[in-house]
PDB file of N, CA, C and O in Angstrom:
ATOM      1  N   UNK N   1       2.535  21.234 -17.894  1.00  0.00           N
ATOM      2  CA  UNK N   1       1.118  20.520 -18.315  1.00  0.00           C
ATOM      3  C   UNK N   1       0.454  21.564 -19.074  1.00  0.00           C
ATOM      4  O   UNK N   1       0.012  21.216 -20.242  1.00  0.00           O
ATOM      5  N   UNK N   2       0.521  23.119 -18.824  1.00  0.00           N
ATOM      6  CA  UNK N   2      -0.219  23.840 -19.575  1.00  0.00           C
ATOM      7  C   UNK N   2       0.437  23.856 -21.018  1.00  0.00           C
ATOM      8  O   UNK N   2      -0.542  24.070 -22.085  1.00  0.00           O
ATOM      9  N   UNK N   3       1.705  23.891 -21.607  1.00  0.00           N
ATOM     10  CA  UNK N   3       2.131  24.034 -22.604  1.00  0.00           C
ATOM     11  C   UNK N   3       1.404  22.997 -23.766  1.00  0.00           C
ATOM     12  O   UNK N   3       1.441  22.715 -24.779  1.00  0.00           O
ATOM     13  N   UNK N   4       1.509  21.513 -22.988  1.00  0.00           N
ATOM     14  CA  UNK N   4       0.860  20.394 -23.423  1.00  0.00           C
ATOM     15  C   UNK N   4      -0.698  20.559 -23.742  1.00  0.00           C
ATOM     16  O   UNK N   4      -1.367  19.617 -24.254  1.00  0.00           O
ATOM     17  N   UNK N   5      -1.606  21.849 -23.430  1.00  0.00           N
ATOM     18  CA  UNK N   5      -2.714  21.963 -23.392  1.00  0.00           C
ATOM     19  C   UNK N   5      -3.545  20.803 -22.238  1.00  0.00           C
ATOM     20  O   UNK N   5      -4.789  21.014 -22.770  1.00  0.00           O
ATOM     21  N   UNK N   6      -2.961  20.428 -21.166  1.00  0.00           N
ATOM     22  CA  UNK N   6      -3.497  19.634 -20.165  1.00  0.00           C
ATOM     23  C   UNK N   6      -3.720  20.328 -19.177  1.00  0.00           C
ATOM     24  O   UNK N   6      -4.046  19.735 -18.078  1.00  0.00           O
ATOM     25  N   UNK N   7      -3.227  21.816 -18.881  1.00  0.00           N
ATOM     26  CA  UNK N   7      -3.576  22.399 -17.679  1.00  0.00           C
ATOM     27  C   UNK N   7      -4.850  22.525 -16.769  1.00  0.00           C
ATOM     28  O   UNK N   7      -5.107  22.232 -15.835  1.00  0.00           O
ATOM     29  N   UNK N   8      -5.977  22.325 -18.100  1.00  0.00           N
ATOM     30  CA  UNK N   8      -7.544  22.379 -17.337  1.00  0.00           C
ATOM     31  C   UNK N   8      -7.472  21.246 -16.629  1.00  0.00           C
ATOM     32  O   UNK N   8      -8.396  20.981 -15.702  1.00  0.00           O
ATOM     33  N   UNK N   9      -7.174  20.035 -17.185  1.00  0.00           N
ATOM     34  CA  UNK N   9      -7.517  18.912 -16.274  1.00  0.00           C
ATOM     35  C   UNK N   9      -6.766  18.825 -15.014  1.00  0.00           C
ATOM     36  O   UNK N   9      -7.039  18.369 -14.169  1.00  0.00           O
ATOM     37  N   UNK N  10      -5.712  19.198 -15.190  1.00  0.00           N
ATOM     38  CA  UNK N  10      -4.697  19.424 -13.999  1.00  0.00           C
ATOM     39  C   UNK N  10      -5.385  20.026 -12.824  1.00  0.00           C
ATOM     40  O   UNK N  10      -5.198  20.425 -11.419  1.00  0.00           O
ATOM     41  N   UNK N  11      -6.047  21.298 -13.323  1.00  0.00           N
ATOM     42  CA  UNK N  11      -6.454  22.769 -12.208  1.00  0.00           C
ATOM     43  C   UNK N  11      -7.702  21.817 -11.820  1.00  0.00           C
ATOM     44  O   UNK N  11      -8.099  21.549 -10.486  1.00  0.00           O
ATOM     45  N   UNK N  12      -8.245  21.042 -12.705  1.00  0.00           N
ATOM     46  CA  UNK N  12      -9.296  20.206 -11.900  1.00  0.00           C
ATOM     47  C   UNK N  12      -8.751  19.174 -10.901  1.00  0.00           C
ATOM     48  O   UNK N  12      -9.392  18.969  -9.713  1.00  0.00           O
ATOM     49  N   UNK N  13      -8.150  18.559 -11.238  1.00  0.00           N
ATOM     50  CA  UNK N  13      -7.213  17.286 -10.570  1.00  0.00           C
ATOM     51  C   UNK N  13      -6.987  18.019  -8.980  1.00  0.00           C
ATOM     52  O   UNK N  13      -7.334  17.553  -7.824  1.00  0.00           O
ATOM     53  N   UNK N  14      -6.090  19.106  -9.054  1.00  0.00           N
ATOM     54  CA  UNK N  14      -5.579  19.790  -7.958  1.00  0.00           C
ATOM     55  C   UNK N  14      -6.977  20.321  -7.013  1.00  0.00           C
ATOM     56  O   UNK N  14      -6.790  19.950  -6.071  1.00  0.00           O
ATOM     57  N   UNK N  15      -8.060  20.734  -7.404  1.00  0.00           N
ATOM     58  CA  UNK N  15      -9.049  21.488  -6.858  1.00  0.00           C
ATOM     59  C   UNK N  15      -9.656  20.040  -6.383  1.00  0.00           C
ATOM     60  O   UNK N  15     -10.119  19.976  -5.105  1.00  0.00           O
ATOM     61  N   UNK N  16      -9.892  19.245  -6.840  1.00  0.00           N
ATOM     62  CA  UNK N  16     -10.187  17.784  -6.265  1.00  0.00           C
ATOM     63  C   UNK N  16      -9.439  17.039  -5.251  1.00  0.00           C
ATOM     64  O   UNK N  16      -9.801  16.531  -4.086  1.00  0.00           O
ATOM     65  N   UNK N  17      -8.259  17.546  -5.108  1.00  0.00           N
ATOM     66  CA  UNK N  17      -7.174  16.762  -4.558  1.00  0.00           C
ATOM     67  C   UNK N  17      -7.069  17.501  -3.398  1.00  0.00           C
ATOM     68  O   UNK N  17      -6.131  17.369  -1.756  1.00  0.00           O
ATOM     69  N   UNK N  18      -7.625  18.878  -3.048  1.00  0.00           N
ATOM     70  CA  UNK N  18      -7.401  20.003  -2.260  1.00  0.00           C
ATOM     71  C   UNK N  18      -7.877  19.097  -0.620  1.00  0.00           C
ATOM     72  O   UNK N  18      -8.871  18.893  -0.597  1.00  0.00           O
ATOM     73  N   UNK N  19      -6.978  19.747   0.071  1.00  0.00           N
ATOM     74  CA  UNK N  19      -7.470  18.791   1.495  1.00  0.00           C
ATOM     75  C   UNK N  19      -7.096  17.561   1.646  1.00  0.00           C
ATOM     76  O   UNK N  19      -6.953  17.032   2.876  1.00  0.00           O
ATOM     77  N   UNK N  20      -6.493  16.965   0.748  1.00  0.00           N
ATOM     78  CA  UNK N  20      -6.080  15.335   0.942  1.00  0.00           C
ATOM     79  C   UNK N  20      -4.463  15.307   1.694  1.00  0.00           C
ATOM     80  O   UNK N  20      -4.682  14.405   2.308  1.00  0.00           O
ATOM     81  N   UNK N  21      -3.536  16.363   1.509  1.00  0.00           N
ATOM     82  CA  UNK N  21      -2.359  16.778   2.091  1.00  0.00           C
ATOM     83  C   UNK N  21      -2.665  17.398   2.736  1.00  0.00           C
ATOM     84  O   UNK N  21      -3.024  18.742   2.843  1.00  0.00           O
ATOM     85  N   UNK N  22      -1.917  17.203   4.233  1.00  0.00           N
ATOM     86  CA  UNK N  22      -1.756  18.369   5.068  1.00  0.00           C
ATOM     87  C   UNK N  22      -0.807  19.328   4.503  1.00  0.00           C
ATOM     88  O   UNK N  22      -0.163  19.652   3.502  1.00  0.00           O
ATOM     89  N   UNK N  23      -1.000  20.636   5.508  1.00  0.00           N
ATOM     90  CA  UNK N  23       0.411  21.504   5.041  1.00  0.00           C
ATOM     91  C   UNK N  23       2.192  21.402   4.664  1.00  0.00           C
ATOM     92  O   UNK N  23       2.876  22.099   3.960  1.00  0.00           O
ATOM     93  N   UNK N  24       2.182  20.090   5.471  1.00  0.00           N
ATOM     94  CA  UNK N  24       3.477  19.517   5.385  1.00  0.00           C
ATOM     95  C   UNK N  24       3.308  18.954   4.412  1.00  0.00           C
ATOM     96  O   UNK N  24       4.783  18.079   3.964  1.00  0.00           O
ATOM     97  N   UNK N  25       2.648  18.463   3.908  1.00  0.00           N
ATOM     98  CA  UNK N  25       2.803  17.878   2.039  1.00  0.00           C
ATOM     99  C   UNK N  25       2.421  16.401   2.409  1.00  0.00           C
ATOM    100  O   UNK N  25       2.548  15.085   1.363  1.00  0.00           O
ATOM    101  N   UNK N  26       2.004  16.191   3.742  1.00  0.00           N
ATOM    102  CA  UNK N  26       2.204  14.323   4.317  1.00  0.00           C
ATOM    103  C   UNK N  26       0.536  13.990   3.826  1.00  0.00           C
ATOM    104  O   UNK N  26      -0.555  14.839   3.843  1.00  0.00           O
ATOM    105  N   UNK N  27       0.431  13.345   3.148  1.00  0.00           N
ATOM    106  CA  UNK N  27      -0.999  12.682   3.274  1.00  0.00           C
ATOM    107  C   UNK N  27      -2.266  12.416   4.173  1.00  0.00           C
ATOM    108  O   UNK N  27      -1.362  12.147   5.541  1.00  0.00           O
ATOM    109  N   UNK N  28      -2.763  12.904   4.503  1.00  0.00           N
ATOM    110  CA  UNK N  28      -3.621  12.755   5.622  1.00  0.00           C
ATOM    111  C   UNK N  28      -4.559  11.901   5.373  1.00  0.00           C
ATOM    112  O   UNK N  28      -6.091  12.006   5.241  1.00  0.00           O
ATOM    113  N   UNK N  29      -4.536  10.956   6.394  1.00  0.00           N
ATOM    114  CA  UNK N  29      -5.257   9.716   6.433  1.00  0.00           C
ATOM    115  C   UNK N  29      -6.656   9.726   7.277  1.00  0.00           C
ATOM    116  O   UNK N  29      -7.446   9.010   7.142  1.00  0.00           O
ATOM    117  N   UNK N  30      -6.354  10.850   8.376  1.00  0.00           N
ATOM    118  CA  UNK N  30      -7.475  11.125   9.160  1.00  0.00           C
ATOM    119  C   UNK N  30      -8.694  12.014   7.934  1.00  0.00           C
ATOM    120  O   UNK N  30      -9.732  11.969   8.305  1.00  0.00           O
ATOM    121  N   UNK N  31      -8.109  12.111   6.774  1.00  0.00           N
ATOM    122  CA  UNK N  31      -9.363  12.729   5.985  1.00  0.00           C
ATOM    123  C   UNK N  31     -10.159  11.848   4.909  1.00  0.00           C
ATOM    124  O   UNK N  31     -10.952  12.152   4.278  1.00  0.00           O
ATOM    125  N   UNK N  32      -9.229  10.863   4.416  1.00  0.00           N
ATOM    126  CA  UNK N  32      -9.523   9.670   3.135  1.00  0.00           C
ATOM    127  C   UNK N  32      -8.557   8.858   3.548  1.00  0.00           C
ATOM    128  O   UNK N  32      -7.467   8.862   3.341  1.00  0.00           O
ATOM    129  N   UNK N  33      -9.133   7.633   3.078  1.00  0.00           N
ATOM    130  CA  UNK N  33      -8.467   6.320   3.457  1.00  0.00           C
ATOM    131  C   UNK N  33      -7.347   6.342   1.717  1.00  0.00           C
ATOM    132  O   UNK N  33      -8.102   6.991   0.864  1.00  0.00           O
ATOM    133  N   UNK N  34      -6.182   5.785   2.293  1.00  0.00           N
ATOM    134  CA  UNK N  34      -5.461   6.013   1.059  1.00  0.00           C
ATOM    135  C   UNK N  34      -5.974   5.418  -0.313  1.00  0.00           C
ATOM    136  O   UNK N  34      -6.013   5.385  -1.288  1.00  0.00           O
ATOM    137  N   UNK N  35      -6.776   3.978   0.062  1.00  0.00           N
ATOM    138  CA  UNK N  35      -7.167   3.556  -0.976  1.00  0.00           C
ATOM    139  C   UNK N  35      -8.237   3.755  -1.816  1.00  0.00           C
ATOM    140  O   UNK N  35      -8.438   3.702  -2.962  1.00  0.00           O
ATOM    141  N   UNK N  36      -8.974   4.772  -0.826  1.00  0.00           N
ATOM    142  CA  UNK N  36     -10.236   5.317  -1.778  1.00  0.00           C
ATOM    143  C   UNK N  36      -9.269   6.809  -2.530  1.00  0.00           C
ATOM    144  O   UNK N  36      -9.864   6.979  -3.752  1.00  0.00           O
ATOM    145  N   UNK N  37      -8.254   7.373  -2.431  1.00  0.00           N
ATOM    146  CA  UNK N  37      -7.193   8.370  -2.726  1.00  0.00           C
ATOM    147  C   UNK N  37      -6.889   8.104  -4.103  1.00  0.00           C
ATOM    148  O   UNK N  37      -7.074   8.244  -5.004  1.00  0.00           O
ATOM    149  N   UNK N  38      -6.322   6.749  -3.878  1.00  0.00           N
ATOM    150  CA  UNK N  38      -5.903   5.806  -5.315  1.00  0.00           C
ATOM    151  C   UNK N  38      -6.721   6.103  -6.250  1.00  0.00           C
ATOM    152  O   UNK N  38      -6.719   5.899  -7.356  1.00  0.00           O
ATOM    153  N   UNK N  39      -7.911   5.100  -5.816  1.00  0.00           N
ATOM    154  CA  UNK N  39      -8.941   4.865  -6.754  1.00  0.00           C
ATOM    155  C   UNK N  39      -9.209   6.139  -7.395  1.00  0.00           C
ATOM    156  O   UNK N  39      -9.621   5.941  -8.881  1.00  0.00           O
ATOM    157  N   UNK N  40      -9.468   7.058  -6.691  1.00  0.00           N
ATOM    158  CA  UNK N  40     -10.223   8.493  -7.534  1.00  0.00           C
ATOM    159  C   UNK N  40      -9.251   8.994  -8.280  1.00  0.00           C
ATOM    160  O   UNK N  40      -9.227   9.374  -9.353  1.00  0.00           O
ATOM    161  N   UNK N  41      -7.837   8.940  -7.872  1.00  0.00           N
ATOM    162  CA  UNK N  41      -6.691   9.330  -8.898  1.00  0.00           C
ATOM    163  C   UNK N  41      -6.901   8.651 -10.371  1.00  0.00           C
ATOM    164  O   UNK N  41      -6.808   8.979 -11.108  1.00  0.00           O
ATOM    165  N   UNK N  42      -7.255   7.102 -10.037  1.00  0.00           N
ATOM    166  CA  UNK N  42      -7.142   6.329 -11.222  1.00  0.00           C
ATOM    167  C   UNK N  42      -8.281   7.019 -12.077  1.00  0.00           C
ATOM    168  O   UNK N  42      -8.225   6.793 -13.447  1.00  0.00           O
ATOM    169  N   UNK N  43      -9.210   7.152 -11.488  1.00  0.00           N
ATOM    170  CA  UNK N  43     -10.409   7.571 -12.264  1.00  0.00           C
ATOM    171  C   UNK N  43     -10.128   8.876 -12.725  1.00  0.00           C
ATOM    172  O   UNK N  43     -10.649   9.137 -13.933  1.00  0.00           O
ATOM    173  N   UNK N  44      -9.354   9.656 -12.369  1.00  0.00           N
ATOM    174  CA  UNK N  44      -9.206  11.003 -13.156  1.00  0.00           C
ATOM    175  C   UNK N  44      -8.668  10.969 -14.151  1.00  0.00           C
ATOM    176  O   UNK N  44      -8.078  11.331 -15.203  1.00  0.00           O
ATOM    177  N   UNK N  45      -7.134   9.726 -13.843  1.00  0.00           N
ATOM    178  CA  UNK N  45      -6.351   9.675 -14.976  1.00  0.00           C
ATOM    179  C   UNK N  45      -7.017   8.863 -16.362  1.00  0.00           C
ATOM    180  O   UNK N  45      -6.545   9.071 -17.426  1.00  0.00           O
ATOM    181  N   UNK N  46      -8.284   8.172 -16.050  1.00  0.00           N
ATOM    182  CA  UNK N  46      -8.958   7.247 -17.139  1.00  0.00           C
ATOM    183  C   UNK N  46      -9.894   8.562 -18.116  1.00  0.00           C
ATOM    184  O   UNK N  46      -9.753   8.360 -18.987  1.00  0.00           O
ATOM    185  N   UNK N  47     -10.229   9.730 -17.050  1.00  0.00           N
ATOM    186  CA  UNK N  47     -10.858  10.760 -17.769  1.00  0.00           C
ATOM    187  C   UNK N  47      -9.815  11.360 -18.536  1.00  0.00           C
ATOM    188  O   UNK N  47     -10.474  11.595 -19.556  1.00  0.00           O
ATOM    189  N   UNK N  48      -9.064  11.850 -18.101  1.00  0.00           N
ATOM    190  CA  UNK N  48      -7.869  12.533 -18.638  1.00  0.00           C
ATOM    191  C   UNK N  48      -7.512  11.890 -20.078  1.00  0.00           C
ATOM    192  O   UNK N  48      -7.495  12.417 -21.332  1.00  0.00           O
ATOM    193  N   UNK N  49      -6.907  10.612 -19.815  1.00  0.00           N
ATOM    194  CA  UNK N  49      -6.637   9.641 -21.055  1.00  0.00           C
ATOM    195  C   UNK N  49      -7.981   9.747 -22.267  1.00  0.00           C
ATOM    196  O   UNK N  49      -8.048   9.916 -23.368  1.00  0.00           O
ATOM    197  N   UNK N  50      -9.322   9.744 -21.814  1.00  0.00           N
ATOM    198  CA  UNK N  50     -10.468   9.442 -22.665  1.00  0.00           C
ATOM    199  C   UNK N  50     -10.656  10.649 -23.125  1.00  0.00           C
ATOM    200  O   UNK N  50     -10.600  10.885 -24.421  1.00  0.00           O
ATOM    201  N   UNK N  51     -10.439  11.694 -22.673  1.00  0.00           N
ATOM    202  CA  UNK N  51     -10.865  13.372 -23.124  1.00  0.00           C
ATOM    203  C   UNK N  51      -9.666  13.833 -24.139  1.00  0.00           C
ATOM    204  O   UNK N  51      -9.971  14.362 -24.851  1.00  0.00           O
ATOM    205  N   UNK N  52      -8.204  13.237 -23.815  1.00  0.00           N
ATOM    206  CA  UNK N  52      -7.189  13.236 -24.775  1.00  0.00           C
ATOM    207  C   UNK N  52      -7.144  12.654 -26.070  1.00  0.00           C
ATOM    208  O   UNK N  52      -6.403  12.342 -26.685  1.00  0.00           O
ATOM    209  N   UNK N  53      -8.325  11.734 -26.313  1.00  0.00           N
ATOM    210  CA  UNK N  53      -8.457  10.696 -27.624  1.00  0.00           C
ATOM    211  C   UNK N  53      -8.053   9.477 -27.100  1.00  0.00           C
ATOM    212  O   UNK N  53      -7.479   8.744 -28.013  1.00  0.00           O
ATOM    213  N   UNK N  54      -7.426   9.103 -25.990  1.00  0.00           N
ATOM    214  CA  UNK N  54      -6.571   7.740 -25.761  1.00  0.00           C
ATOM    215  C   UNK N  54      -7.544   6.772 -25.510  1.00  0.00           C
ATOM    216  O   UNK N  54      -8.735   7.072 -25.134  1.00  0.00           O
ATOM    217  N   UNK N  55      -6.938   5.787 -24.777  1.00  0.00           N
ATOM    218  CA  UNK N  55      -7.902   4.765 -24.325  1.00  0.00           C
ATOM    219  C   UNK N  55      -7.518   5.016 -23.028  1.00  0.00           C
ATOM    220  O   UNK N  55      -6.739   4.934 -22.061  1.00  0.00           O
ATOM    221  N   UNK N  56      -8.940   4.838 -22.098  1.00  0.00           N
ATOM    222  CA  UNK N  56      -8.691   5.232 -20.608  1.00  0.00           C
ATOM    223  C   UNK N  56      -8.188   3.896 -20.031  1.00  0.00           C
ATOM    224  O   UNK N  56      -7.715   4.242 -18.856  1.00  0.00           O
ATOM    225  N   UNK N  57      -7.832   2.909 -20.436  1.00  0.00           N
ATOM    226  CA  UNK N  57      -7.085   1.648 -20.050  1.00  0.00           C
ATOM    227  C   UNK N  57      -5.437   2.152 -19.840  1.00  0.00           C
ATOM    228  O   UNK N  57      -5.084   1.465 -19.404  1.00  0.00           O
ATOM    229  N   UNK N  58      -5.214   3.288 -20.392  1.00  0.00           N
ATOM    230  CA  UNK N  58      -3.874   3.650 -20.145  1.00  0.00           C
ATOM    231  C   UNK N  58      -3.474   3.621 -18.834  1.00  0.00           C
ATOM    232  O   UNK N  58      -2.448   3.683 -18.183  1.00  0.00           O
ATOM    233  N   UNK N  59      -4.652   4.428 -17.673  1.00  0.00           N
ATOM    234  CA  UNK N  59      -4.374   4.070 -16.541  1.00  0.00           C
ATOM    235  C   UNK N  59      -4.600   2.636 -15.334  1.00  0.00           C
ATOM    236  O   UNK N  59      -4.348   2.809 -14.394  1.00  0.00           O
ATOM    237  N   UNK N  60      -5.284   2.215 -16.275  1.00  0.00           N
ATOM    238  CA  UNK N  60      -5.205   0.616 -15.786  1.00  0.00           C
ATOM    239  C   UNK N  60      -3.895   0.145 -14.899  1.00  0.00           C
ATOM    240  O   UNK N  60      -2.633   0.451 -15.987  1.00  0.00           O
ATOM    241  N   UNK N  61      -4.034  -0.095 -13.910  1.00  0.00           N
ATOM    242  CA  UNK N  61      -2.862  -0.742 -12.967  1.00  0.00           C
ATOM    243  C   UNK N  61      -2.248   0.376 -12.413  1.00  0.00           C
ATOM    244  O   UNK N  61      -1.373   0.342 -11.463  1.00  0.00           O
ATOM    245  N   UNK N  62      -2.589   1.496 -12.438  1.00  0.00           N
ATOM    246  CA  UNK N  62      -2.138   2.362 -11.682  1.00  0.00           C
ATOM    247  C   UNK N  62      -2.601   2.218  -9.865  1.00  0.00           C
ATOM    248  O   UNK N  62      -1.538   2.256  -9.188  1.00  0.00           O
ATOM    249  N   UNK N  63      -3.533   1.476  -9.861  1.00  0.00           N
ATOM    250  CA  UNK N  63      -4.371   1.518  -8.346  1.00  0.00           C
ATOM    251  C   UNK N  63      -3.545   0.440  -7.800  1.00  0.00           C
ATOM    252  O   UNK N  63      -3.067   0.298  -6.843  1.00  0.00           O
ATOM    253  N   UNK N  64      -3.425  -0.767  -8.507  1.00  0.00           N
ATOM    254  CA  UNK N  64      -2.772  -1.914  -7.672  1.00  0.00           C
ATOM    255  C   UNK N  64      -1.047  -1.809  -7.763  1.00  0.00           C
ATOM    256  O   UNK N  64      -0.689  -1.822  -6.886  1.00  0.00           O
ATOM    257  N   UNK N  65      -0.413  -0.939  -8.848  1.00  0.00           N
ATOM    258  CA  UNK N  65       0.640  -0.569  -8.657  1.00  0.00           C
ATOM    259  C   UNK N  65       1.430   0.564  -7.147  1.00  0.00           C
ATOM    260  O   UNK N  65       1.619   0.072  -6.399  1.00  0.00           O
ATOM    261  N   UNK N  66       0.480   1.398  -7.061  1.00  0.00           N
ATOM    262  CA  UNK N  66       0.534   2.498  -5.890  1.00  0.00           C
ATOM    263  C   UNK N  66       0.062   1.812  -4.664  1.00  0.00           C
ATOM    264  O   UNK N  66       0.843   2.237  -3.481  1.00  0.00           O
ATOM    265  N   UNK N  67      -1.005   0.860  -4.473  1.00  0.00           N
ATOM    266  CA  UNK N  67      -1.183   0.051  -3.031  1.00  0.00           C
ATOM    267  C   UNK N  67       0.089  -0.733  -2.936  1.00  0.00           C
ATOM    268  O   UNK N  67       0.267  -1.285  -1.886  1.00  0.00           O
ATOM    269  N   UNK N  68       0.222  -1.565  -4.082  1.00  0.00           N
ATOM    270  CA  UNK N  68       1.218  -2.742  -4.101  1.00  0.00           C
ATOM    271  C   UNK N  68       2.797  -1.754  -3.189  1.00  0.00           C
ATOM    272  O   UNK N  68       3.356  -2.323  -2.363  1.00  0.00           O
ATOM    273  N   UNK N  69       3.043  -0.978  -3.753  1.00  0.00           N
ATOM    274  CA  UNK N  69       4.360   0.029  -3.470  1.00  0.00           C
ATOM    275  C   UNK N  69       4.198   1.033  -2.187  1.00  0.00           C
ATOM    276  O   UNK N  69       5.642   1.157  -1.522  1.00  0.00           O
ATOM    277  N   UNK N  70       2.994   1.756  -1.950  1.00  0.00           N
ATOM    278  CA  UNK N  70       3.100   2.724  -0.899  1.00  0.00           C
ATOM    279  C   UNK N  70       2.221   2.140   0.113  1.00  0.00           C
ATOM    280  O   UNK N  70       1.924   3.263   1.258  1.00  0.00           O
ATOM    281  N   UNK N  71       1.545   1.233   0.061  1.00  0.00           N
ATOM    282  CA  UNK N  71       0.249   0.969   1.199  1.00  0.00           C
ATOM    283  C   UNK N  71       0.844   0.801   2.485  1.00  0.00           C
ATOM    284  O   UNK N  71       0.294   1.223   3.405  1.00  0.00           O
ATOM    285  N   UNK N  72       1.882   0.146   2.431  1.00  0.00           N
ATOM    286  CA  UNK N  72       2.511   0.064   4.103  1.00  0.00           C
ATOM    287  C   UNK N  72       2.150  -1.106   4.615  1.00  0.00           C
ATOM    288  O   UNK N  72       1.703  -1.061   5.170  1.00  0.00           O
TER     289      UNK N  72
END
């Protein structure tokens, strides 16, 4: 991502997601509801798309897809 000039975006993303996953890499449901996590990630993706001159609608459908496939 750094070579593409997007490193700054993903550093912020990593900082915002810190604590969402346990040391074992498993999503920490006791810290944040999965639906809230997915919504936050979609918003971050929209911001990255907008900042890179794209259409923030590029991230539309992410939340629906994730919830449909991984909510369980």
